[in-house]
Short mmCIF file of C-alpha atoms and ligand atoms in Angstrom, two decimals:
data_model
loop_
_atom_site.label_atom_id
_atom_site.label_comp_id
_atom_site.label_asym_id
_atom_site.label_seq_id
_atom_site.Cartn_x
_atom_site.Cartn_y
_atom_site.Cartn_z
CA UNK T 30 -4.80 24.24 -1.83
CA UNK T 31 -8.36 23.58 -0.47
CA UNK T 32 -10.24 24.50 2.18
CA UNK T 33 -8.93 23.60 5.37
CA UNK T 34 -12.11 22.21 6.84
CA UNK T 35 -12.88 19.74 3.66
CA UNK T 36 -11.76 16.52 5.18
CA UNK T 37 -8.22 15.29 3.07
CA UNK T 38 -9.76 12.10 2.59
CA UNK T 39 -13.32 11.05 2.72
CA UNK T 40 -14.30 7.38 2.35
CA UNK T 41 -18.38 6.59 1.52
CA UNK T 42 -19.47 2.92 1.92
CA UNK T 43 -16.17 1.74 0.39
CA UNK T 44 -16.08 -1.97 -0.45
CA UNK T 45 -13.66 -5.01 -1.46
CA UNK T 46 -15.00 -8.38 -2.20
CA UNK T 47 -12.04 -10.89 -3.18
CA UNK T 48 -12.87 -13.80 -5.53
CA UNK T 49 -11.00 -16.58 -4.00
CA UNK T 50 -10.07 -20.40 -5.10
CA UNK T 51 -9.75 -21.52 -8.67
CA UNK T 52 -12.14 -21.86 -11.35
CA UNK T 53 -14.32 -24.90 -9.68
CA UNK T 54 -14.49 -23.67 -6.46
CA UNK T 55 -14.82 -19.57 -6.57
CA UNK T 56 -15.51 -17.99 -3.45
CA UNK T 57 -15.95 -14.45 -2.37
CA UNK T 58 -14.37 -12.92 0.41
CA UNK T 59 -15.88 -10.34 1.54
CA UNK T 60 -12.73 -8.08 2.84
CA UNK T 61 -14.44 -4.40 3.58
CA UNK T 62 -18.00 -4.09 3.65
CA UNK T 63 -18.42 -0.41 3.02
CA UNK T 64 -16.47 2.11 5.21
CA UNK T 65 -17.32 6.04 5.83
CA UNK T 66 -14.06 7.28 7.07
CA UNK T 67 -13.21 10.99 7.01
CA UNK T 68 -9.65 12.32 7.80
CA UNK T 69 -9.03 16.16 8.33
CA UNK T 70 -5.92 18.23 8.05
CA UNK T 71 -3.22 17.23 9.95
CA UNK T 72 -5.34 14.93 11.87
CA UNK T 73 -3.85 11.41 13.22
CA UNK T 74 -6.28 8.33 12.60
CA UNK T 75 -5.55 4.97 14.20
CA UNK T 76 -7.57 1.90 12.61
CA UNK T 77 -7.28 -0.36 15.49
CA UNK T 78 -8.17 -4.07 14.38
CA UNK T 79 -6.77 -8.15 14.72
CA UNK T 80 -5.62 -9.43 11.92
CA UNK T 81 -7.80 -10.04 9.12
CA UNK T 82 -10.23 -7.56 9.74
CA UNK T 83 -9.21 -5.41 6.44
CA UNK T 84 -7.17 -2.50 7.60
CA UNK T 85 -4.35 -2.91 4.71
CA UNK T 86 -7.40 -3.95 2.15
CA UNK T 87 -8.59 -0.57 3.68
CA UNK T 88 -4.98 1.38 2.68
CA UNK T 89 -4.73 -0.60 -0.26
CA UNK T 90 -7.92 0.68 -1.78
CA UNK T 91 -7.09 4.10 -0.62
CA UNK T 92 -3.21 4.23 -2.19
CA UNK T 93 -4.86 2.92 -5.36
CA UNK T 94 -3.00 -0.81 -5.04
CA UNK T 95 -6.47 -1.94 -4.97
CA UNK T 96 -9.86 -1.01 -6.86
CA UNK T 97 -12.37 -0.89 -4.40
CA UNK T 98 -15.68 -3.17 -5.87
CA UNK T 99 -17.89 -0.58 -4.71
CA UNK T 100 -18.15 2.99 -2.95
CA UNK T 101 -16.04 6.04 -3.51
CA UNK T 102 -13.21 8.24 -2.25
CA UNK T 103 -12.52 11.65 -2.19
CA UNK T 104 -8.87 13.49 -1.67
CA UNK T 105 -9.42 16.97 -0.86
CA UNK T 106 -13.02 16.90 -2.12
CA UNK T 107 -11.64 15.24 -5.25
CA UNK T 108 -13.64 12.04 -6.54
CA UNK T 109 -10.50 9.43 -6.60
CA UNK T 110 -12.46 6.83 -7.97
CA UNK T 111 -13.49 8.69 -11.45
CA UNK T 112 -10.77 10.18 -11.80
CA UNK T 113 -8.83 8.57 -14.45
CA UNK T 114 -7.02 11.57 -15.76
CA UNK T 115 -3.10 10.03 -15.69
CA UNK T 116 -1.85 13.95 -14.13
CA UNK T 117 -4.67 13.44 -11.35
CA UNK T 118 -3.25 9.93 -10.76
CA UNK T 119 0.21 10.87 -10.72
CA UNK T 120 -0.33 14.12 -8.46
CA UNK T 121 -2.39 11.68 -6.31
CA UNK T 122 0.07 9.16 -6.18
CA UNK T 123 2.15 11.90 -4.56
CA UNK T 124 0.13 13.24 -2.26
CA UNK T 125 -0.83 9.96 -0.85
CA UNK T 126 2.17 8.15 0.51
CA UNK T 127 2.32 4.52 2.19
CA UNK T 128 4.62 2.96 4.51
CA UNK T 129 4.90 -0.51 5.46
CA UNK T 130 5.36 -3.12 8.28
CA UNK T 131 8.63 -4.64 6.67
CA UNK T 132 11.04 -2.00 5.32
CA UNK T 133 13.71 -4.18 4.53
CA UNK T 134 10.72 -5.91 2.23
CA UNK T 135 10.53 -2.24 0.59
CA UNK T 136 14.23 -1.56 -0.02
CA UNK T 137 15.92 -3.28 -2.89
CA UNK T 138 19.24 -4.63 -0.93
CA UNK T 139 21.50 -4.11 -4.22
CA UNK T 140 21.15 -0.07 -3.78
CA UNK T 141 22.56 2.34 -1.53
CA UNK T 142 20.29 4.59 0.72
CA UNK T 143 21.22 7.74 -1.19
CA UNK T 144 19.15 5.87 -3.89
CA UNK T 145 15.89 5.54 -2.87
CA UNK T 146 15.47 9.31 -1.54
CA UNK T 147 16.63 10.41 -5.40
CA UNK T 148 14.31 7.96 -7.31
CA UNK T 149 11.41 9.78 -5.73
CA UNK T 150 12.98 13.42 -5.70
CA UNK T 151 13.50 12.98 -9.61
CA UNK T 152 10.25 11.69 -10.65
CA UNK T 153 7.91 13.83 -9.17
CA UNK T 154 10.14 16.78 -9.79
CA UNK T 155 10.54 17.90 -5.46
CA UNK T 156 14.19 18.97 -6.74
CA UNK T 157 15.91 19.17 -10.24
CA UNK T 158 19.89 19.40 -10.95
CA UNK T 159 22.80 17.46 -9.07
CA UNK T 160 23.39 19.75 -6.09
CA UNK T 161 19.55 20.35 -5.56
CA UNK T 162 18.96 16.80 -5.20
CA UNK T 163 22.14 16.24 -2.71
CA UNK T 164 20.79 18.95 -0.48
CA UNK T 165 17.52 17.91 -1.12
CA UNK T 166 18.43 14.03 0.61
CA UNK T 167 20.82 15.45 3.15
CA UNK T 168 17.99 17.84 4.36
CA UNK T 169 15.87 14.49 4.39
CA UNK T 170 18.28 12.57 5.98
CA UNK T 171 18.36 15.56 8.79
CA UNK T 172 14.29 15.12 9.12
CA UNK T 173 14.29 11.78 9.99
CA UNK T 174 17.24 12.06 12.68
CA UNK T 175 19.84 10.31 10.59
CA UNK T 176 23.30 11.32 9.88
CA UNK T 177 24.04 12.10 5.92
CA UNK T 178 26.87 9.40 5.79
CA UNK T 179 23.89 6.84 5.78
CA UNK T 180 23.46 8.00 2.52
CA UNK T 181 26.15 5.51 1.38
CA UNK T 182 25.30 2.92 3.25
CA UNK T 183 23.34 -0.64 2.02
CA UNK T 184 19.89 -1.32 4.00
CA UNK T 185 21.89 -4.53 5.02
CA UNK T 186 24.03 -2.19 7.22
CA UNK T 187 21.07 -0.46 8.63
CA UNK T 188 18.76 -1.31 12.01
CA UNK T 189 15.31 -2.25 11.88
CA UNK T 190 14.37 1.21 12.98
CA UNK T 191 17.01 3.07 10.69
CA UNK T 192 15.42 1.41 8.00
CA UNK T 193 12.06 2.28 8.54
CA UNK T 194 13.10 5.66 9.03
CA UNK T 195 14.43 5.87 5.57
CA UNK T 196 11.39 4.58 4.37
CA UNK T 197 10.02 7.48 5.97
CA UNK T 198 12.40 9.84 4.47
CA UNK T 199 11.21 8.36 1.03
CA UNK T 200 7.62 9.08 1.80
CA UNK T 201 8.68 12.68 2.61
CA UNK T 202 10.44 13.30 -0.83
CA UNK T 203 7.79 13.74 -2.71
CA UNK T 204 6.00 16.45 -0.01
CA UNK T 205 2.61 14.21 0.60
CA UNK T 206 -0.32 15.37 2.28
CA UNK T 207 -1.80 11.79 3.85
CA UNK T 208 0.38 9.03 4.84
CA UNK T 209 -0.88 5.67 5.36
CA UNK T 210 1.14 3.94 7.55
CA UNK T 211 0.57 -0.07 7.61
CA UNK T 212 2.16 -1.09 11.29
CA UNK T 213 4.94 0.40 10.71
CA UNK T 214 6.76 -0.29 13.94
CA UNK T 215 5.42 -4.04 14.94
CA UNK T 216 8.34 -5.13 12.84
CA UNK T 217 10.28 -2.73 15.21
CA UNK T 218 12.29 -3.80 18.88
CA UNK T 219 10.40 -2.45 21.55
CA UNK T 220 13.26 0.02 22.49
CA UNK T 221 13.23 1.77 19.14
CA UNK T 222 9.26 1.55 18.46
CA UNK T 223 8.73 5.35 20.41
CA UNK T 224 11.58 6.85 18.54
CA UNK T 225 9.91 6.16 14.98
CA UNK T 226 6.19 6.68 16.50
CA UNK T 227 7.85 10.19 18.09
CA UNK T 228 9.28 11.31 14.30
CA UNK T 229 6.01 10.38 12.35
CA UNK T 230 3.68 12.27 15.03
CA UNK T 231 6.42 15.48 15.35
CA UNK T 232 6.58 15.03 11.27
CA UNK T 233 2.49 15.06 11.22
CA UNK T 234 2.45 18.34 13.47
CA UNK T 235 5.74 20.49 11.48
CA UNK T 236 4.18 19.91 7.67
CA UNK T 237 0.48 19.60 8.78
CA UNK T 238 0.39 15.88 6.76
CA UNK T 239 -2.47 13.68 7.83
CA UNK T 240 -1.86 9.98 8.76
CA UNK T 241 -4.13 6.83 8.72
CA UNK T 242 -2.33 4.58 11.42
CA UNK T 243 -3.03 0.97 11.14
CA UNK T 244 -1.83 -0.81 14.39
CA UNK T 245 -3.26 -3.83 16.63
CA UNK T 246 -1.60 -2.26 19.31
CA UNK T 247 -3.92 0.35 21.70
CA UNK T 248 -1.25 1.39 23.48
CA UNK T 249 0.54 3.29 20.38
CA UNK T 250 -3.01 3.78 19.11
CA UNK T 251 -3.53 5.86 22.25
CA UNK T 252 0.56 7.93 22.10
CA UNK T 253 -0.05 8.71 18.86
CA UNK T 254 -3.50 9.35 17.15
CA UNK T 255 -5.91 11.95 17.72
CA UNK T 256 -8.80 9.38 16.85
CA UNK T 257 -9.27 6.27 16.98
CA UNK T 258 -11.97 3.46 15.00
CA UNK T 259 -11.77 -0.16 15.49
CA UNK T 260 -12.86 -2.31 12.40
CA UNK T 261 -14.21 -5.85 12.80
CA UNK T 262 -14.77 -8.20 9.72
CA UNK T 263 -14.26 -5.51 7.33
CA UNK T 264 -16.52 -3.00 9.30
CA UNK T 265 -16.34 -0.14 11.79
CA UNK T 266 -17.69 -1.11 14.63
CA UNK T 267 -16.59 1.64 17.12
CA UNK T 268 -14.83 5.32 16.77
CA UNK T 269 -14.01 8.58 18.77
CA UNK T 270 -11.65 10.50 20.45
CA UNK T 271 -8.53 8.08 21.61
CA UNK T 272 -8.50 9.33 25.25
CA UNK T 273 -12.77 8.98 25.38
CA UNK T 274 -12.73 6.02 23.24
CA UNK T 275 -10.30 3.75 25.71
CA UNK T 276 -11.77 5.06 28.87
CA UNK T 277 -15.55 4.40 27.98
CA UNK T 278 -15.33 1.57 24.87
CA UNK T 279 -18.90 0.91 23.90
CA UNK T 280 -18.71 -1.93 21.45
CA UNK T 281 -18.21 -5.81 22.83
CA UNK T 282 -15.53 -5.90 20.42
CA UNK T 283 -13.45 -2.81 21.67
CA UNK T 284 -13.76 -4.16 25.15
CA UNK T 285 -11.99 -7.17 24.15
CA UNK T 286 -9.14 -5.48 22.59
CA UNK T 287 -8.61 -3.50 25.56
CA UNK T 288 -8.49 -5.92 28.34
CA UNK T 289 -5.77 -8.11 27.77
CA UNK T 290 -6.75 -10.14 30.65
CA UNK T 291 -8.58 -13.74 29.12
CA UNK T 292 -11.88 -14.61 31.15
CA UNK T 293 -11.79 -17.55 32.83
CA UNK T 294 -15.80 -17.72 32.63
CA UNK T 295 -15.14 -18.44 28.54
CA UNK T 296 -15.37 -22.21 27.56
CA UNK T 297 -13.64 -21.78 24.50
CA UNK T 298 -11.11 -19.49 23.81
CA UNK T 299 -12.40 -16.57 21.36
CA UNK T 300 -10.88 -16.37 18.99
CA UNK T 301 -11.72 -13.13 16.89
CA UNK T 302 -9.81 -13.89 13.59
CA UNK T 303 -12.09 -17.02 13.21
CA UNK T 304 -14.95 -14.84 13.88
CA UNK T 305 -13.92 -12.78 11.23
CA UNK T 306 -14.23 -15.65 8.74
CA UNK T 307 -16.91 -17.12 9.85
CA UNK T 308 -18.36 -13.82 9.26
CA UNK T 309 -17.28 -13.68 5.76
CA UNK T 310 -17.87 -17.18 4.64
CA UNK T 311 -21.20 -18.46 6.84
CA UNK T 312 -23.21 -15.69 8.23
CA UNK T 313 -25.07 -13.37 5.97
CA UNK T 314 -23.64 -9.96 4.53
CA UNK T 315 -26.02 -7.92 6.51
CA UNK T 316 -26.49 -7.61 9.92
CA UNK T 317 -23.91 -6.78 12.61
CA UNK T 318 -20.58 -8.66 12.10
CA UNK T 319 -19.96 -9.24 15.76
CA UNK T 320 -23.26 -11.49 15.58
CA UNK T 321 -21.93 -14.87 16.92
CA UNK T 322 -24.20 -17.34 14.80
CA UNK T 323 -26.07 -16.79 11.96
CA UNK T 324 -29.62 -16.93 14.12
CA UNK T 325 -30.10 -14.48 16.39
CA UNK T 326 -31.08 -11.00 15.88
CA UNK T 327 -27.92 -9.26 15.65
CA UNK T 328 -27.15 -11.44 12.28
CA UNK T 329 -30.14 -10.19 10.42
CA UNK T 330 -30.25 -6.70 11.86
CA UNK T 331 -28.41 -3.71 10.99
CA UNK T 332 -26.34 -2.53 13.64
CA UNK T 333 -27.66 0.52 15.37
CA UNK T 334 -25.52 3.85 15.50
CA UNK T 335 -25.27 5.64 19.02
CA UNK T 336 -23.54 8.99 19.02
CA UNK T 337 -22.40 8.70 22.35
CA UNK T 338 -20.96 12.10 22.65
CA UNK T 339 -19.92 15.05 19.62
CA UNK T 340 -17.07 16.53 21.97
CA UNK T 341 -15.29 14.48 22.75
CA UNK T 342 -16.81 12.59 19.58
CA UNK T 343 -17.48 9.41 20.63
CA UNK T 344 -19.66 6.57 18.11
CA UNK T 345 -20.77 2.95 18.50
CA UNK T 346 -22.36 0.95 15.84
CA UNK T 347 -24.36 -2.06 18.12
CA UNK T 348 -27.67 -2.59 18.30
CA UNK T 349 -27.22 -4.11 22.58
CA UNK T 350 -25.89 -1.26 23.39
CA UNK T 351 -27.40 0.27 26.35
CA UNK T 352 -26.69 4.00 27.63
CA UNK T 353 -25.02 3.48 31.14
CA UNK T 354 -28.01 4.84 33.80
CA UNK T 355 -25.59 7.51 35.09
CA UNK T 356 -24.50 9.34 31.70
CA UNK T 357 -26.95 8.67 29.14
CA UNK T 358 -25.75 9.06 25.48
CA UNK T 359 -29.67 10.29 24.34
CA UNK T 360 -29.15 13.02 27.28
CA UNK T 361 -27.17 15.00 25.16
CA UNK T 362 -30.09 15.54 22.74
CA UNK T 363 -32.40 16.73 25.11
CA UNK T 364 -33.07 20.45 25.35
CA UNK T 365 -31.71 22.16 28.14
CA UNK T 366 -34.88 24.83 29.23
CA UNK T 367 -36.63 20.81 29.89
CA UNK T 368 -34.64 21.20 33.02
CA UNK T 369 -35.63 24.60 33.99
CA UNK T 370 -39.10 23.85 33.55
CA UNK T 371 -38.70 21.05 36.42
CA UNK T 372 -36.52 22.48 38.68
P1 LIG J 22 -5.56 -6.89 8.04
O1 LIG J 22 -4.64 -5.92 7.36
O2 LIG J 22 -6.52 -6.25 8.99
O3 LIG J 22 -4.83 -8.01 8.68
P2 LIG J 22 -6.35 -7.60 5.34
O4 LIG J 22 -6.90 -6.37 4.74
O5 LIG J 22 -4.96 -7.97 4.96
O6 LIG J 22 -6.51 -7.55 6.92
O7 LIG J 22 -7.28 -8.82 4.94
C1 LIG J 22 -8.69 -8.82 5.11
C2 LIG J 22 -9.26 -10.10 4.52
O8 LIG J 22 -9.15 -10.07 3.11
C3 LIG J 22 -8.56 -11.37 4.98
O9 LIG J 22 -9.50 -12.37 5.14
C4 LIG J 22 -7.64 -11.67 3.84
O10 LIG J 22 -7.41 -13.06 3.78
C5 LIG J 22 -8.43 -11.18 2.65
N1 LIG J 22 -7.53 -10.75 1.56
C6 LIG J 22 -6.69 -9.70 1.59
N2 LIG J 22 -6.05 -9.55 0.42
C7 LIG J 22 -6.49 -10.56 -0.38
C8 LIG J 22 -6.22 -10.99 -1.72
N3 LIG J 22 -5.35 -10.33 -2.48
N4 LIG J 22 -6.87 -12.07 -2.19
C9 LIG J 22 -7.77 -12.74 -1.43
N5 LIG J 22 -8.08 -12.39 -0.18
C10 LIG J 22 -7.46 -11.32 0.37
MG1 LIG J 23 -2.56 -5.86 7.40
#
């Protein structure tokens, strides 16, 4: 066990570059351009971004699917990345569970249910002997809100949401300490989305596990995470508290996400994904990636960071952005006797 205020998972200026295209025509695709992202115990994290922007390249790099091409990770204060010890890796590979958008994509159809809690329940060793690993999948089955005859069943005969609820159940047998969950409920109907977001947040606050939660969706961004950051080509652009975040977004970007309403005053309609490559393929690697062409000052400039405030912690990484007049983000570094003095 480590200390409780060492972050479970500490990301510094990870990176992913893709080489793309076949041997005459290589490309790189720039897919995460070096995150800092620290998680703390039992702490929810929602990585709020449209599609392309990197947040399963992100997970990927992090559940070890994926060497990062530069930067480093740390699991409770651990360095993941030079760690190539195969005990470390396996313990790792434990501790760090994933989940993902499709779970019918994750269950092999030609198995019963029953089978995919024991795989993981026998190989890392959460329960040995026959009647230790029954109880051990009926107590599972109880966790996620499913009845035990399930365990029979085929994930053919399953819901949507029962099945992704398994899937959680699978992540639980081996006792992790992060989850990274990959959308796991836009897959989902509507009507059963809250019951799986309900288990994996009541789940995060019994066993004290910590959970990246990748989404496009604010509104479940908001129910369930404790903080949220938005990523833009490959980048953080904006993070916080979820409640401070969505009632005072800072960053252009953010501001789109949240209102859903289109403005009329827009020739063209944005279209963020296409941003996101233009960012990768035309406009330089530094600068801001929300810079619209590669010509103006944002594109060549490094995006400034505002601490906006530390409690709620609120961030914004833009070099336009301007302190509203009435609550100025430098005011909170300003000694307080200044006042006295005045008054
Ligand atoms: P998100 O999960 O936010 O939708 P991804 O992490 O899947 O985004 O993708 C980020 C970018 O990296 C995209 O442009 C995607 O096309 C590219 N990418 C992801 N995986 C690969 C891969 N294996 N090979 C080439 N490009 C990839
Ligand atoms: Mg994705």
């Amino acid at each position: 066990m480590t200390d409780q205020n060492t972050p479970v998972l500490s990301t510094r200026g990870l990176k992913k570059t893709f080489t793309i295209g076949g041997s005459f025509s290589r490309k790189q695709v720039r897919a995460l351009g070096g995150v800092d992202l620290d998680i703390a115990h039992g702490e929810i994290v929602a990585l709020v971004g449209e599609s392309g922007s990197g947040k399963s390249t992100l997970a990927r790099c992090i559940a070890r699917l994926e060497q990062p091409s530069d930067g480093t990770f740390f699991f409770e204060g651990q360095d993941i990345i030079a760690t190539s010890k195969r005990r470390a890796t396996r313990e790792y590979r434990s501790a760090v569970q994933m989940i993902f958008q499709d779970p019918f994509g994750s269950l092999n159809p030609v198995h019963r249910i029953g089978h995919f809690l024991e795989r993981p329940l026998r190989i890392h060793g959460a329960a040995s002997g026959r009647a230790a690993i029954e109880q051990a999948k009926r107590r599972l089955m109880a966790k996620v809100g499913l009845p035990e005859e399930m365990l029979d069943r085929y994930p053919h005969e399953l819901s949507g949401g029962q099945r992704q609820r398994i899937a959680i159940a699978r992540a639980l047998a081996v006792n992790p300490r992060l989850i990274l969950a990959d959308e796991p409920t836009s897959m989902l109907d509507v009507s059963v989305r809250i019951g799986v977001l309900n288990l994996m947040r009541s789940l995060c606050e019994e066993q004290g596990i910590s959970m990246l939660y990748i989404t496009h969706d604010l509104a479940s961004a908001r129910y369930l995470a404790d903080r949220i950051v938005v990523m833009f080509a490959g980048e953080f652009v904006e993070g916080g508290d979820a409640m401070e975040l969505l009632a005072h977004p800072a960053h252009p970007y953010t501001r789109l996400l949240i209102s859903a309403v289109p403005d009329p005053k827009r020739i063209a309609p944005f279209d963020p994904v296409e941003r996101a490559r233009l960012r990768r393929e035309v406009l330089t690697p530094t600068g801001c990636p929300w810079a619209e062409t590669a010509t103006e000052p944002c594109s060549s400039e490094e995006p400034v960071f505002h601490r906006l405030s530390d409690t709620p912690e609120h961030w914004v990484r833009c070099g336009r952005y301007a302190p509203p007049a009435d609550a100025p983000g430098t005011a909170l570094e300003l000694p307080a006797d200044d006042e006295e003095d005045a008054a």
